[in-house]
Amino acid sequence: MFEIILKKQLAPNVKLIEVKTPLIAKKALPGQFVILRVHEKGERIPLTIADKNLEKESITIVFQEVGKTTKLLGRLGVGDKISDIVGPLGNPSEIEKFGVVIGVGGGVGIAALYPILKGLKEKGNYVISIIGGRSSDYVIFREEIKNISDEIYITTDDGSLGRKGLVTDVLKEILEERKIDRIWAVGPTIMMKVVSDLTKNYGVPTIVSLNPIMVDGTGMCGGCRVTVGDKIKFTCIDGPEFDGHLVDFDELLARLKTYKEEEALALRLFEESEVGKVGHSKN
Amino acid sequence: MAIVKTKTPIPEQPVEERIKNFDEVALGYTEEQALIEASRCLQCKDAPCVKGCPVNIDIPGFIRLIKEKKYDEAIKKIKESNNLPATTGRVCPQETQCEALCTLKKVGEPVAIGRLERFVADYELNKGYEIPPIVKKYDKKVAVVGSGPAGLTVAGDLARMGIKVSIFEAFHEPGGVLIYGIPEFRLPKRIVRAEVEYIKSLGVEIFTNVVVGRSVTIDELLKEYDAVFIGTGAGAPQFLNIPGENLIGIYSANEFLTRVNLMKAYKFPEYDTPIKIGKIVGVIGGGNVAMDAARTALRLGAKEVHILYRRTEEEMPARYEEIVHAKEEGIIFNFLVSPVKFVGDEKGHLIGIELQRMTLGEPDSSGRRRPIPIEGSNFVFPIDMAIVAIGTVPNPLISMTTPGLSVNKNGTILIDKETGKTSKDRVLAGGDVASGSATVINAMGAGKIAAKSIFKLLTEE
Ligand SMILES: Cc1cc2nc3c(=O)[nH]c(=O)nc-3n(C[C@H](O)[C@H](O)[C@H](O)COP(=O)(O)OP(=O)(O)OC[C@H]3O[C@@H](n4cnc5c(N)ncnc54)[C@H](O)[C@@H]3O)c2cc1C
Ligand SMILES: Cc1cc2nc3c(=O)[nH]c(=O)nc-3n(C[C@H](O)[C@H](O)[C@H](O)COP(=O)(O)OP(=O)(O)OC[C@H]3O[C@@H](n4cnc5c(N)ncnc54)[C@H](O)[C@@H]3O)c2cc1C
Ligand code: SF4
Ligand code: SF4
Ligand code: FES
């Protein structure tokens, strides 16, 4: 059992928790993730390691409450225990000295992008970060990202913070004028697809961190398989990061909808049971 | 005394009932049936059956004790060489192992050795096992990677010899294929848990949620432990690598069975892990895994379940008893067909599979006749779910992160069969990770060999 030692609300439906995981904290590197199961009857879901603390032997996870399991996780507080967490899984990001790098983060993907950019900064790269969200409330980790960026651009759909528009608008402008050595894009699958399509025209190598549905996370089921170039890769053991110009995003987007009905049913039953439990006020 | 030519039948759930639930199919002998079956054994002096058992259980010995109603002594005799009797009694392919060499086969059916073993193992599970005294304790520690039959056997044997053992398991529950692969209706999980508890009662510590090669490496374990045993199985699924294989509705048998057995997807939404069950299901493959996947799909409510196998029934590696069970339950067998392509609709959902008809040519390296495609025989078979059960290979994670550990082309770890030693000092291996996917009892047999040579290694220094 793994104890929650810190909890924060970062944005509507986006929470941060710090969990005591001695083994994982010791070994975790940027780009890696964990698989956790909240309770005995729970499903196993993948979540990125957004940060770690060696003294407290803990890792930080930032998650968006989208369905039953993430909402259940969101109900836990400091002192509560998570049944199972395993990791660090996946291959660490390939962090070298490339020169000028751009990190594009969308939604809760910004938290997953943070450790990668931090590593790139430490390796002496010139780091430009472009982070966006629906509105200012949703642009999380602003301070953390600012502290490790040489330049930071913020976009919001409604213009309530930074520039009105999409992260790809800013990215296009930069690519038009400047030489960029490598790009990382982490966020909703559709965003990573659009970024990859854009950067392909400019021939700038682009790394994306894919988020297919997973079960074990160790390469034993094949559920997380994606097509990269002409090969089938298991995201959990060959990824999660791949060359964005080779990924078949449409196939991944289709596979992500496999359990749409089941997820909706589980969520409805969960919210009905919640209403009964906490009365009518839900935080 | 007249020889009874046929085995005492084992009571089973009626077919129409069992295809609607996940309870165990074979209900096990009553005491009276066990005594009748035990009396069939001729107590042969040379006991050929013993040679058929990979761990050489004294079969006539334990059967005689059953006949004399000394069940406690009978189970003790079995446990001299087998820590998981309730499992092997149920899943061993006895028809190709112990029972294959039984003298009675010359005149009829062999003695039902597996069913008797199960009878006396269940007797002990119900009564409660006593913990064997550990006579001498050594100041030595061994790390076992993987908690399948191989890992559990090494741990149990070494603990009984007085060595401290820690097991590291990637999943959140120990047991390996016994817990995630073989379905409840063939091997109830309470049996596996009870046998894991027995190993724990010997003082073995089991650390779940530890992926060796990620959470900790073999070299790091070697700093803390005197020896390491790798029993991580052959858990990486093979795919057909034909067009359309990523369409929605196509599962590897590992994913399908893990969702259902380990994560209890058949109890969704009480359990959170979902599973999508088709109406017309095609299972590609002919082994135990294909049978388990097909019979599981049927119990989840599929209207029709088809086995698609490129050879004929004779070449099927699945246990004969399970092929019979599958037929009784209405699984439809389609032989001499091989998949060419999966067909999907515009939303990426599976709607069919293009098959090509085969004939059989000369035997290949495995001794089974090679399937030869018949040109122009392709046809599309409508299915909305496919389960690929064409074999597994060892997961590359450990060999990728362990310098100095030699592996074969197919990823199995190279070992000396007599001792279980690998190319790396103080590291041994056994079970499917070294042999490729085989059987529970082979994995246990390999575990016994490794335990003996680890004990020798650690206590002779
Ligand atoms: C390697 C990896 C790292 C990840 N890191 C994070 C992270 O740091 N923070 C975070 O909030 N999420 C992360 N995800 C996604 C996370 O696993 C899913 O959001 C979670 O599984 C949803 O579970 P649920 O039961 O709450 O929702 P579900 O009931 O499973 O789904 C509800 C809705 O969310 C969508 N959804 C489900 N799974 C995913 C997915 N994998 N990606 C995108 N949408 C999905 C579904 O389409 C559905 O509309 C990661 C995924 C992977 C593979
Ligand atoms: C569906 C199915 C049905 C079968 N039916 C039968 C049958 O009826 N009769 C029979 O005799 N045999 C049967 N078999 C074969 C039998 O199950 C295997 O031969 C046997 O389980 C091998 O045992 P093992 O201990 O070597 O490996 P496994 O049982 O595979 O156990 C390996 C364990 O190691 C863990 N692991 C893997 N990698 C790591 C890592 N890096 N770090 C930590 N832990 C790790 C895995 O999670 C797993 O728990 C069947 C197999 C399958 C899949
Ligand atoms: S362990 Fe298997 S092979 Fe050996 S006697 Fe028992 S059933 Fe037969
Ligand atoms: S070979 Fe058959 S009859 Fe002879 S001892 Fe073994 S089980 Fe009994
Ligand atoms: S999640 Fe099962 S193989 Fe990647």
Short mmCIF file of C-alpha atoms and ligand atoms in Angstrom, two decimals, chain A residues 213-224 234-237, ligand 5:
data_model
loop_
_atom_site.label_atom_id
_atom_site.label_comp_id
_atom_site.label_asym_id
_atom_site.label_seq_id
_atom_site.Cartn_x
_atom_site.Cartn_y
_atom_site.Cartn_z
CA ILE A 213 -5.01 2.24 -23.01
CA MET A 214 -2.78 -0.11 -20.95
CA VAL A 215 -3.22 -3.18 -18.71
CA ASP A 216 0.09 -4.50 -17.33
CA GLY A 217 2.59 -1.86 -18.54
CA THR A 218 5.43 -4.43 -18.86
CA GLY A 219 5.06 -5.74 -22.44
CA MET A 220 2.95 -8.85 -21.69
CA CYS A 221 -0.44 -8.05 -23.30
CA GLY A 222 -0.01 -5.99 -26.47
CA GLY A 223 -3.02 -3.82 -25.69
CA CYS A 224 -0.91 -0.66 -25.93
CA PHE A 234 4.24 -1.77 -27.58
CA THR A 235 4.07 1.73 -26.06
CA CYS A 236 4.75 0.55 -22.51
CA ILE A 237 8.03 -1.21 -23.29
S1 FES C 5 0.19 -2.45 -21.50
FE1 FES C 5 0.20 -4.61 -21.90
S2 FES C 5 1.86 -4.72 -23.32
FE2 FES C 5 1.86 -2.57 -22.89
#
